[in-house]
């Protein structure tokens, strides 16, 4: 029986161990090393170490024996250790020997030792901010030590990797800085006007210098220092033509900084003095405007556009767009005799637009606007309108035979507007001895009236001038004097009548101005007032919110279809009163502007029948011939279409689209091309009843016919279609050419030049010509058309001139006469011949029509009466031929004629079908 040594001693280990391990690893480094000793050594089993045991609940470690004899062991983790879950472990370990034998009986264990293990961290996590967005609000003009603090965290377990060591602003060029603790401050004073909000990006670094994976957004809103004033308004307001009324400040409100406000007085001013004549007005001619406003007829335009008949303004400086004449103190214009009657009567009206500034020097000279003075010998002024020392003076000297007593002669008005360098509309209504001035629609009585004796009668002719006064006598050489410095427009004089207040207001009315949308919705206690031109609006109230609502309803409107493009300045000034306060808040003015865009320019196109012919008898008739029976005027604007379903960079402009628009014309001229009309033989006529109910008038001359007035395109078409041309001695005239041209806005937009040619057809008394006319189907008039494509024979686009037509008719007549004479002689000879030769000669006696070719061109739509006339003419021809032929030849000729007629009818029918909607004519080949 084997005996084993007795296990006398227990194993021995250290009382405590300290271990370190790296997370995500299983190796543990112990200090001191894990070694167990047994005094029974080197006795087998009893002196050997067989195990190390760990005591603790679910400890993720195990200890293994590396050498039983030496007692060396190793501590390791059962699985990777995560420091973030637990970074320290403490447990008990004991060593066990192998006992008394192989069976391990009688084993002994060591005392308990404490093991403390620290898990070493790995920098595996990046810093992350606690908030997704940080926001703060600061007041402008301050330097802050800390505006706000951002904070980031790191999920690593060790202080080295879990602590945030630094913050950094990623956004460049911003007036902010950040410290190690995440405090953000501004490095300079912020301005609300410069920038309302700043957005900056911030990142964080842990102590292992690992930065955040995502930067954080920090929004810093700049709040203005509470300044009283209007807020939430746009400096630029865009206006597209045809937009109607658009609000100027839809979100505006007044900031009073809690001031004790008791009432508010606000003025909105639309500044348009640099647009045209003070604002956007209609730029039609003065005659057209007066017709449109219902003014009395008979006004004489003293500053018309230069033309062949109105050439006295040709040498003046002129702005063509607005019919403005500029006088620089060196120019004057003589009005020709006969333009203005010598006797203006006791009632007449002078109207004008004037822009005038202060005159240089202490004693300024008189500046003549209009003057009627002696042409020679003397230097008397019969009537004049002039400016002197910023006073407007009207001079009217009666003749001695009209009045022989002391009568009013000079009427003076002293107005600031005369020298403010702005456009104003002046109307001088004379009802002698009373003279009234209207300026911009407001009535002004003269502050001074001086009397004078009448002018003694004389036979000296008078000279009417504009821009200066003619000095024809009492000087070595007649010359202009008292020159005007400034700008004039629409200067007219109307003898025998004065204008009403309504007409004057219409003539000077602005087409743009301020407006208030939905007046009925204005708050209680709101008072408002417009000036006459609606360029200034005053709003008053004691409730701030009601004032805000009222200003949000203020709008801009421009009723012109083609407004003047450009900038209109806006200014809002406000005055505030406070409750019992000596010092009240001050509201800064607002300066804004309206940008009016350019309207799409219209294209005016005139079309219609451009060529026709009529017999001379129609031109000689009492009614004459209508020149433009089917004239058509179309006005269209060009618009570019863009597809809306494409990306911006893929968009391409579609072809321009012409869209017909409805707007007005202001004149149409029918001009004679070539020699002017001879009033002894010809004229253009229009029944004046055609103008009734329309804003149109007309003038006639040997150069043509002119229709003018602001009216619709359709009314112009109706009138033009009634103009007739008469020529009561048409025998000497073969053709006439005319040109039609129309205009909108006084020539700003003009149409194409539509040319019309009229031919006068002359008939011959010759029986031969009459015979040919019976044989040929001839329409009442000829006009040009175009063949359909594919036609073999091209037709001339113009009618064969009447002279050529007569020559061709004569040639054909002579040919037919020769053929007829030959046939007659042959048939006479046959009557003496025998009956046996009758059959052989029959073919020789047939009608030889090879020399006559009649080409029927179905260019005119045949009327039923005309067809009946053709049939009767053909029957007459057949009757004449039957009288000169025998029974046998009649039968053969009738068969041939019926075949020819059937062919002609087929051609005419085909032509009628093919040209049913086209204009038609006959052409002789």
mmCIF file of N, CA, C and O in Angstrom, residues 6-87:
data_model
loop_
_atom_site.group_PDB
_atom_site.id
_atom_site.type_symbol
_atom_site.label_atom_id
_atom_site.label_comp_id
_atom_site.label_asym_id
_atom_site.label_seq_id
_atom_site.Cartn_x
_atom_site.Cartn_y
_atom_site.Cartn_z
ATOM 1 N N UNK A 6 2.359 13.699 4.603
ATOM 2 C CA UNK A 6 1.277 14.433 5.259
ATOM 3 C C UNK A 6 1.353 15.896 4.837
ATOM 4 O O UNK A 6 2.445 16.474 4.790
ATOM 5 N N UNK A 7 0.178 16.511 4.498
ATOM 6 C CA UNK A 7 0.088 17.922 4.093
ATOM 7 C C UNK A 7 -0.016 18.751 5.354
ATOM 8 O O UNK A 7 -1.105 18.960 5.917
ATOM 9 N N UNK A 8 1.184 19.264 5.772
ATOM 10 C CA UNK A 8 1.223 19.939 7.053
ATOM 11 C C UNK A 8 0.940 21.461 6.945
ATOM 12 O O UNK A 8 0.462 22.063 7.889
ATOM 13 N N UNK A 9 1.288 22.098 5.839
ATOM 14 C CA UNK A 9 1.254 23.580 5.789
ATOM 15 C C UNK A 9 0.258 24.086 4.716
ATOM 16 O O UNK A 9 0.030 23.419 3.715
ATOM 17 N N UNK A 10 -0.233 25.306 4.955
ATOM 18 C CA UNK A 10 -1.115 25.981 4.008
ATOM 19 C C UNK A 10 -0.273 26.814 3.013
ATOM 20 O O UNK A 10 0.789 27.306 3.366
ATOM 21 N N UNK A 11 -0.776 26.979 1.807
ATOM 22 C CA UNK A 11 -0.073 27.865 0.863
ATOM 23 C C UNK A 11 -0.069 29.307 1.376
ATOM 24 O O UNK A 11 -0.927 29.723 2.153
ATOM 25 N N UNK A 12 0.892 30.022 0.844
ATOM 26 C CA UNK A 12 1.015 31.431 1.276
ATOM 27 C C UNK A 12 1.042 32.326 0.044
ATOM 28 O O UNK A 12 1.733 32.030 -0.942
ATOM 29 N N UNK A 13 0.286 33.419 0.137
ATOM 30 C CA UNK A 13 0.294 34.456 -0.913
ATOM 31 C C UNK A 13 0.351 35.812 -0.256
ATOM 32 O O UNK A 13 0.161 35.921 0.971
ATOM 33 N N UNK A 14 0.552 36.855 -1.082
ATOM 34 C CA UNK A 14 0.578 38.210 -0.541
ATOM 35 C C UNK A 14 -0.818 38.568 -0.027
ATOM 36 O O UNK A 14 -1.829 38.013 -0.467
ATOM 37 N N UNK A 15 -0.836 39.519 0.833
ATOM 38 C CA UNK A 15 -2.129 39.916 1.410
ATOM 39 C C UNK A 15 -2.937 40.797 0.469
ATOM 40 O O UNK A 15 -4.166 40.870 0.584
ATOM 41 N N UNK A 16 -2.303 41.500 -0.472
ATOM 42 C CA UNK A 16 -3.044 42.358 -1.427
ATOM 43 C C UNK A 16 -2.285 42.468 -2.738
ATOM 44 O O UNK A 16 -1.045 42.371 -2.762
ATOM 45 N N UNK A 17 -3.024 42.687 -3.746
ATOM 46 C CA UNK A 17 -2.479 42.854 -5.108
ATOM 47 C C UNK A 17 -3.145 44.074 -5.772
ATOM 48 O O UNK A 17 -4.327 44.358 -5.546
ATOM 49 N N UNK A 18 -2.371 44.729 -6.583
ATOM 50 C CA UNK A 18 -2.893 45.873 -7.366
ATOM 51 C C UNK A 18 -2.627 45.592 -8.844
ATOM 52 O O UNK A 18 -1.474 45.384 -9.253
ATOM 53 N N UNK A 19 -3.737 45.572 -9.582
ATOM 54 C CA UNK A 19 -3.598 45.243 -11.004
ATOM 55 C C UNK A 19 -4.035 46.372 -11.938
ATOM 56 O O UNK A 19 -4.883 47.187 -11.591
ATOM 57 N N UNK A 20 -3.424 46.387 -13.110
ATOM 58 C CA UNK A 20 -3.767 47.367 -14.164
ATOM 59 C C UNK A 20 -3.981 46.602 -15.470
ATOM 60 O O UNK A 20 -3.182 45.708 -15.807
ATOM 61 N N UNK A 21 -5.058 46.988 -16.158
ATOM 62 C CA UNK A 21 -5.298 46.380 -17.459
ATOM 63 C C UNK A 21 -5.879 47.438 -18.413
ATOM 64 O O UNK A 21 -6.479 48.433 -17.985
ATOM 65 N N UNK A 22 -5.700 47.268 -19.696
ATOM 66 C CA UNK A 22 -6.241 48.161 -20.727
ATOM 67 C C UNK A 22 -7.569 47.600 -21.215
ATOM 68 O O UNK A 22 -7.672 46.391 -21.460
ATOM 69 N N UNK A 23 -8.541 48.553 -21.342
ATOM 70 C CA UNK A 23 -9.861 48.077 -21.756
ATOM 71 C C UNK A 23 -9.765 47.457 -23.140
ATOM 72 O O UNK A 23 -8.877 47.759 -23.937
ATOM 73 N N UNK A 24 -10.722 46.581 -23.324
ATOM 74 C CA UNK A 24 -10.779 45.819 -24.582
ATOM 75 C C UNK A 24 -9.604 44.851 -24.705
ATOM 76 O O UNK A 24 -9.244 44.461 -25.815
ATOM 77 N N UNK A 25 -8.995 44.497 -23.559
ATOM 78 C CA UNK A 25 -7.885 43.525 -23.534
ATOM 79 C C UNK A 25 -8.137 42.585 -22.351
ATOM 80 O O UNK A 25 -8.850 42.924 -21.414
ATOM 81 N N UNK A 26 -7.516 41.373 -22.338
ATOM 82 C CA UNK A 26 -7.741 40.415 -21.239
ATOM 83 C C UNK A 26 -6.547 40.266 -20.311
ATOM 84 O O UNK A 26 -6.600 39.532 -19.324
ATOM 85 N N UNK A 27 -5.480 40.914 -20.588
ATOM 86 C CA UNK A 27 -4.264 40.771 -19.785
ATOM 87 C C UNK A 27 -4.286 41.741 -18.614
ATOM 88 O O UNK A 27 -4.559 42.940 -18.808
ATOM 89 N N UNK A 28 -3.983 41.181 -17.413
ATOM 90 C CA UNK A 28 -3.912 41.982 -16.195
ATOM 91 C C UNK A 28 -2.490 41.923 -15.654
ATOM 92 O O UNK A 28 -1.926 40.831 -15.481
ATOM 93 N N UNK A 29 -1.944 43.088 -15.404
ATOM 94 C CA UNK A 29 -0.585 43.160 -14.828
ATOM 95 C C UNK A 29 -0.736 43.429 -13.338
ATOM 96 O O UNK A 29 -1.271 44.483 -12.957
ATOM 97 N N UNK A 30 -0.281 42.408 -12.497
ATOM 98 C CA UNK A 30 -0.423 42.532 -11.046
ATOM 99 C C UNK A 30 0.876 42.979 -10.408
ATOM 100 O O UNK A 30 1.980 42.655 -10.890
ATOM 101 N N UNK A 31 0.731 43.680 -9.337
ATOM 102 C CA UNK A 31 1.882 44.118 -8.538
ATOM 103 C C UNK A 31 1.540 43.870 -7.060
ATOM 104 O O UNK A 31 0.604 44.529 -6.543
ATOM 105 N N UNK A 32 2.211 42.937 -6.408
ATOM 106 C CA UNK A 32 3.281 42.064 -6.935
ATOM 107 C C UNK A 32 2.707 40.971 -7.808
ATOM 108 O O UNK A 32 1.506 40.768 -7.812
ATOM 109 N N UNK A 33 3.569 40.195 -8.456
ATOM 110 C CA UNK A 33 3.083 39.118 -9.310
ATOM 111 C C UNK A 33 2.358 38.057 -8.462
ATOM 112 O O UNK A 33 2.594 37.888 -7.275
ATOM 113 N N UNK A 34 1.502 37.349 -9.126
ATOM 114 C CA UNK A 34 0.717 36.316 -8.441
ATOM 115 C C UNK A 34 1.581 35.050 -8.313
ATOM 116 O O UNK A 34 1.789 34.334 -9.307
ATOM 117 N N UNK A 35 2.096 34.789 -7.061
ATOM 118 C CA UNK A 35 2.922 33.603 -6.750
ATOM 119 C C UNK A 35 2.481 33.054 -5.387
ATOM 120 O O UNK A 35 2.341 33.833 -4.426
ATOM 121 N N UNK A 36 2.260 31.766 -5.296
ATOM 122 C CA UNK A 36 1.875 31.113 -4.028
ATOM 123 C C UNK A 36 3.024 30.200 -3.575
ATOM 124 O O UNK A 36 3.619 29.479 -4.382
ATOM 125 N N UNK A 37 3.352 30.203 -2.303
ATOM 126 C CA UNK A 37 4.424 29.385 -1.740
ATOM 127 C C UNK A 37 3.823 28.399 -0.715
ATOM 128 O O UNK A 37 2.826 28.726 -0.050
ATOM 129 N N UNK A 38 4.494 27.200 -0.582
ATOM 130 C CA UNK A 38 4.013 26.182 0.375
ATOM 131 C C UNK A 38 5.244 25.578 1.059
ATOM 132 O O UNK A 38 6.194 25.136 0.386
ATOM 133 N N UNK A 39 5.261 25.558 2.379
ATOM 134 C CA UNK A 39 6.412 25.050 3.136
ATOM 135 C C UNK A 39 6.591 23.543 2.987
ATOM 136 O O UNK A 39 7.625 22.985 3.376
ATOM 137 N N UNK A 40 5.557 22.873 2.489
ATOM 138 C CA UNK A 40 5.694 21.434 2.285
ATOM 139 C C UNK A 40 6.565 21.105 1.084
ATOM 140 O O UNK A 40 6.853 19.929 0.813
ATOM 141 N N UNK A 41 6.964 22.012 0.359
ATOM 142 C CA UNK A 41 7.790 21.774 -0.822
ATOM 143 C C UNK A 41 9.159 21.268 -0.351
ATOM 144 O O UNK A 41 9.638 21.691 0.722
ATOM 145 N N UNK A 42 9.757 20.459 -1.042
ATOM 146 C CA UNK A 42 9.430 19.986 -2.398
ATOM 147 C C UNK A 42 8.621 18.697 -2.382
ATOM 148 O O UNK A 42 8.744 17.891 -3.307
ATOM 149 N N UNK A 43 7.891 18.426 -1.278
ATOM 150 C CA UNK A 43 7.108 17.213 -1.208
ATOM 151 C C UNK A 43 6.049 17.283 -2.294
ATOM 152 O O UNK A 43 5.350 18.291 -2.427
ATOM 153 N N UNK A 44 5.932 16.193 -3.051
ATOM 154 C CA UNK A 44 4.910 16.220 -4.107
ATOM 155 C C UNK A 44 3.509 16.387 -3.511
ATOM 156 O O UNK A 44 3.257 15.994 -2.366
ATOM 157 N N UNK A 45 2.717 16.961 -4.282
ATOM 158 C CA UNK A 45 1.308 17.214 -3.961
ATOM 159 C C UNK A 45 1.174 18.193 -2.814
ATOM 160 O O UNK A 45 0.575 19.244 -2.970
ATOM 161 N N UNK A 46 1.724 17.854 -1.679
ATOM 162 C CA UNK A 46 1.527 18.741 -0.528
ATOM 163 C C UNK A 46 2.270 20.065 -0.714
ATOM 164 O O UNK A 46 1.833 21.101 -0.227
ATOM 165 N N UNK A 47 3.413 20.051 -1.395
ATOM 166 C CA UNK A 47 4.176 21.271 -1.597
ATOM 167 C C UNK A 47 3.881 21.949 -2.941
ATOM 168 O O UNK A 47 4.561 22.888 -3.308
ATOM 169 N N UNK A 48 2.941 21.478 -3.693
ATOM 170 C CA UNK A 48 2.613 22.046 -5.011
ATOM 171 C C UNK A 48 1.298 22.843 -4.947
ATOM 172 O O UNK A 48 0.413 22.561 -4.117
ATOM 173 N N UNK A 49 1.213 23.811 -5.843
ATOM 174 C CA UNK A 49 0.010 24.663 -5.914
ATOM 175 C C UNK A 49 -0.817 24.194 -7.115
ATOM 176 O O UNK A 49 -0.342 24.148 -8.270
ATOM 177 N N UNK A 50 -2.107 23.888 -6.839
ATOM 178 C CA UNK A 50 -2.967 23.372 -7.920
ATOM 179 C C UNK A 50 -3.975 24.402 -8.431
ATOM 180 O O UNK A 50 -4.476 24.264 -9.546
ATOM 181 N N UNK A 51 -4.321 25.451 -7.656
ATOM 182 C CA UNK A 51 -5.366 26.368 -8.151
ATOM 183 C C UNK A 51 -5.351 27.674 -7.381
ATOM 184 O O UNK A 51 -4.848 27.746 -6.256
ATOM 185 N N UNK A 52 -5.900 28.674 -8.090
ATOM 186 C CA UNK A 52 -6.233 29.969 -7.485
ATOM 187 C C UNK A 52 -7.740 30.183 -7.679
ATOM 188 O O UNK A 52 -8.254 29.978 -8.784
ATOM 189 N N UNK A 53 -8.379 30.557 -6.619
ATOM 190 C CA UNK A 53 -9.820 30.762 -6.704
ATOM 191 C C UNK A 53 -10.164 32.207 -6.359
ATOM 192 O O UNK A 53 -9.618 32.769 -5.419
ATOM 193 N N UNK A 54 -11.114 32.774 -7.172
ATOM 194 C CA UNK A 54 -11.570 34.170 -6.991
ATOM 195 C C UNK A 54 -12.941 34.118 -6.348
ATOM 196 O O UNK A 54 -13.839 33.401 -6.807
ATOM 197 N N UNK A 55 -13.111 34.899 -5.311
ATOM 198 C CA UNK A 55 -14.386 34.967 -4.615
ATOM 199 C C UNK A 55 -15.042 36.306 -4.931
ATOM 200 O O UNK A 55 -14.472 37.357 -4.698
ATOM 201 N N UNK A 56 -16.213 36.266 -5.412
ATOM 202 C CA UNK A 56 -16.973 37.483 -5.751
ATOM 203 C C UNK A 56 -18.105 37.154 -6.710
ATOM 204 O O UNK A 56 -18.112 36.070 -7.322
ATOM 205 N N UNK A 57 -19.052 38.031 -6.801
ATOM 206 C CA UNK A 57 -20.220 37.776 -7.641
ATOM 207 C C UNK A 57 -19.914 38.109 -9.099
ATOM 208 O O UNK A 57 -19.681 39.272 -9.448
ATOM 209 N N UNK A 58 -19.897 37.090 -9.887
ATOM 210 C CA UNK A 58 -19.774 37.221 -11.346
ATOM 211 C C UNK A 58 -18.630 38.136 -11.752
ATOM 212 O O UNK A 58 -18.779 39.082 -12.525
ATOM 213 N N UNK A 59 -17.476 37.837 -11.167
ATOM 214 C CA UNK A 59 -16.292 38.606 -11.546
ATOM 215 C C UNK A 59 -15.821 38.145 -12.915
ATOM 216 O O UNK A 59 -15.694 36.948 -13.175
ATOM 217 N N UNK A 60 -15.548 39.128 -13.805
ATOM 218 C CA UNK A 60 -15.151 38.773 -15.172
ATOM 219 C C UNK A 60 -13.665 38.426 -15.281
ATOM 220 O O UNK A 60 -13.023 38.768 -16.287
ATOM 221 N N UNK A 61 -13.118 37.795 -14.207
ATOM 222 C CA UNK A 61 -11.704 37.462 -14.223
ATOM 223 C C UNK A 61 -11.557 35.982 -13.835
ATOM 224 O O UNK A 61 -12.434 35.398 -13.184
ATOM 225 N N UNK A 62 -10.400 35.436 -14.140
ATOM 226 C CA UNK A 62 -10.013 34.098 -13.714
ATOM 227 C C UNK A 62 -8.506 34.064 -13.511
ATOM 228 O O UNK A 62 -7.769 34.835 -14.144
ATOM 229 N N UNK A 63 -8.123 33.159 -12.567
ATOM 230 C CA UNK A 63 -6.684 33.005 -12.264
ATOM 231 C C UNK A 63 -6.278 31.576 -12.592
ATOM 232 O O UNK A 63 -6.953 30.615 -12.206
ATOM 233 N N UNK A 64 -5.189 31.410 -13.272
ATOM 234 C CA UNK A 64 -4.698 30.094 -13.704
ATOM 235 C C UNK A 64 -3.285 29.896 -13.176
ATOM 236 O O UNK A 64 -2.539 30.855 -12.933
ATOM 237 N N UNK A 65 -2.969 28.592 -12.926
ATOM 238 C CA UNK A 65 -1.637 28.214 -12.430
ATOM 239 C C UNK A 65 -0.747 27.966 -13.623
ATOM 240 O O UNK A 65 -1.050 27.147 -14.505
ATOM 241 N N UNK A 66 0.355 28.653 -13.606
ATOM 242 C CA UNK A 66 1.305 28.475 -14.706
ATOM 243 C C UNK A 66 2.324 27.384 -14.386
ATOM 244 O O UNK A 66 2.749 26.645 -15.275
ATOM 245 N N UNK A 67 2.724 27.265 -13.078
ATOM 246 C CA UNK A 67 3.726 26.265 -12.666
ATOM 247 C C UNK A 67 3.356 25.815 -11.257
ATOM 248 O O UNK A 67 3.361 26.621 -10.319
ATOM 249 N N UNK A 68 2.999 24.495 -11.135
ATOM 250 C CA UNK A 68 2.578 23.988 -9.833
ATOM 251 C C UNK A 68 3.732 24.002 -8.833
ATOM 252 O O UNK A 68 3.538 24.246 -7.630
ATOM 253 N N UNK A 69 4.894 23.729 -9.310
ATOM 254 C CA UNK A 69 6.036 23.609 -8.386
ATOM 255 C C UNK A 69 6.437 24.977 -7.855
ATOM 256 O O UNK A 69 6.634 25.153 -6.639
ATOM 257 N N UNK A 70 6.552 25.978 -8.798
ATOM 258 C CA UNK A 70 6.969 27.309 -8.354
ATOM 259 C C UNK A 70 5.803 28.113 -7.782
ATOM 260 O O UNK A 70 5.998 29.148 -7.161
ATOM 261 N N UNK A 71 4.587 27.664 -8.048
ATOM 262 C CA UNK A 71 3.403 28.360 -7.553
ATOM 263 C C UNK A 71 3.057 29.646 -8.336
ATOM 264 O O UNK A 71 2.286 30.468 -7.852
ATOM 265 N N UNK A 72 3.658 29.778 -9.510
ATOM 266 C CA UNK A 72 3.416 30.983 -10.312
ATOM 267 C C UNK A 72 2.045 30.894 -10.995
ATOM 268 O O UNK A 72 1.675 29.842 -11.527
ATOM 269 N N UNK A 73 1.307 32.002 -10.941
ATOM 270 C CA UNK A 73 -0.013 32.053 -11.564
ATOM 271 C C UNK A 73 -0.215 33.332 -12.404
ATOM 272 O O UNK A 73 0.621 34.242 -12.398
ATOM 273 N N UNK A 74 -1.352 33.381 -13.082
ATOM 274 C CA UNK A 74 -1.644 34.572 -13.915
ATOM 275 C C UNK A 74 -3.130 34.902 -13.813
ATOM 276 O O UNK A 74 -3.972 33.991 -13.845
ATOM 277 N N UNK A 75 -3.399 36.206 -13.688
ATOM 278 C CA UNK A 75 -4.773 36.704 -13.620
ATOM 279 C C UNK A 75 -5.141 37.297 -14.987
ATOM 280 O O UNK A 75 -4.393 38.106 -15.534
ATOM 281 N N UNK A 76 -6.282 36.915 -15.524
ATOM 282 C CA UNK A 76 -6.712 37.402 -16.836
ATOM 283 C C UNK A 76 -8.239 37.584 -16.856
ATOM 284 O O UNK A 76 -8.949 37.015 -16.010
ATOM 285 N N UNK A 77 -8.736 38.370 -17.832
ATOM 286 C CA UNK A 77 -10.171 38.625 -17.976
ATOM 287 C C UNK A 77 -10.793 37.539 -18.827
ATOM 288 O O UNK A 77 -10.169 37.041 -19.774
ATOM 289 N N UNK A 78 -11.986 37.174 -18.402
ATOM 290 C CA UNK A 78 -12.688 36.165 -19.176
ATOM 291 C C UNK A 78 -13.129 36.718 -20.541
ATOM 292 O O UNK A 78 -13.235 35.954 -21.504
ATOM 293 N N UNK A 79 -13.411 38.046 -20.625
ATOM 294 C CA UNK A 79 -13.853 38.703 -21.864
ATOM 295 C C UNK A 79 -13.341 40.142 -21.838
ATOM 296 O O UNK A 79 -12.947 40.631 -20.769
ATOM 297 N N UNK A 80 -13.341 40.848 -22.995
ATOM 298 C CA UNK A 80 -12.845 42.230 -23.003
ATOM 299 C C UNK A 80 -13.591 43.101 -22.003
ATOM 300 O O UNK A 80 -14.808 43.011 -21.855
ATOM 301 N N UNK A 81 -12.831 43.900 -21.305
ATOM 302 C CA UNK A 81 -13.387 44.766 -20.272
ATOM 303 C C UNK A 81 -13.615 46.150 -20.861
ATOM 304 O O UNK A 81 -12.737 46.706 -21.528
ATOM 305 N N UNK A 82 -14.830 46.746 -20.587
ATOM 306 C CA UNK A 82 -15.176 48.089 -21.055
ATOM 307 C C UNK A 82 -15.047 49.045 -19.889
ATOM 308 O O UNK A 82 -15.777 48.935 -18.899
ATOM 309 N N UNK A 83 -14.125 49.963 -20.026
ATOM 310 C CA UNK A 83 -13.893 50.922 -18.947
ATOM 311 C C UNK A 83 -15.102 51.793 -18.689
ATOM 312 O O UNK A 83 -15.333 52.225 -17.564
ATOM 313 N N UNK A 84 -15.874 52.079 -19.780
ATOM 314 C CA UNK A 84 -17.020 52.952 -19.614
ATOM 315 C C UNK A 84 -18.112 52.284 -18.782
ATOM 316 O O UNK A 84 -18.921 52.970 -18.164
ATOM 317 N N UNK A 85 -18.100 50.931 -18.719
ATOM 318 C CA UNK A 85 -19.071 50.243 -17.873
ATOM 319 C C UNK A 85 -18.569 50.154 -16.422
ATOM 320 O O UNK A 85 -19.326 50.363 -15.485
ATOM 321 N N UNK A 86 -17.309 49.822 -16.265
ATOM 322 C CA UNK A 86 -16.717 49.745 -14.910
ATOM 323 C C UNK A 86 -15.222 49.866 -15.068
ATOM 324 O O UNK A 86 -14.599 49.120 -15.812
ATOM 325 N N UNK A 87 -14.674 50.786 -14.341
ATOM 326 C CA UNK A 87 -13.251 51.021 -14.508
ATOM 327 C C UNK A 87 -12.410 50.527 -13.333
ATOM 328 O O UNK A 87 -11.182 50.613 -13.370
#
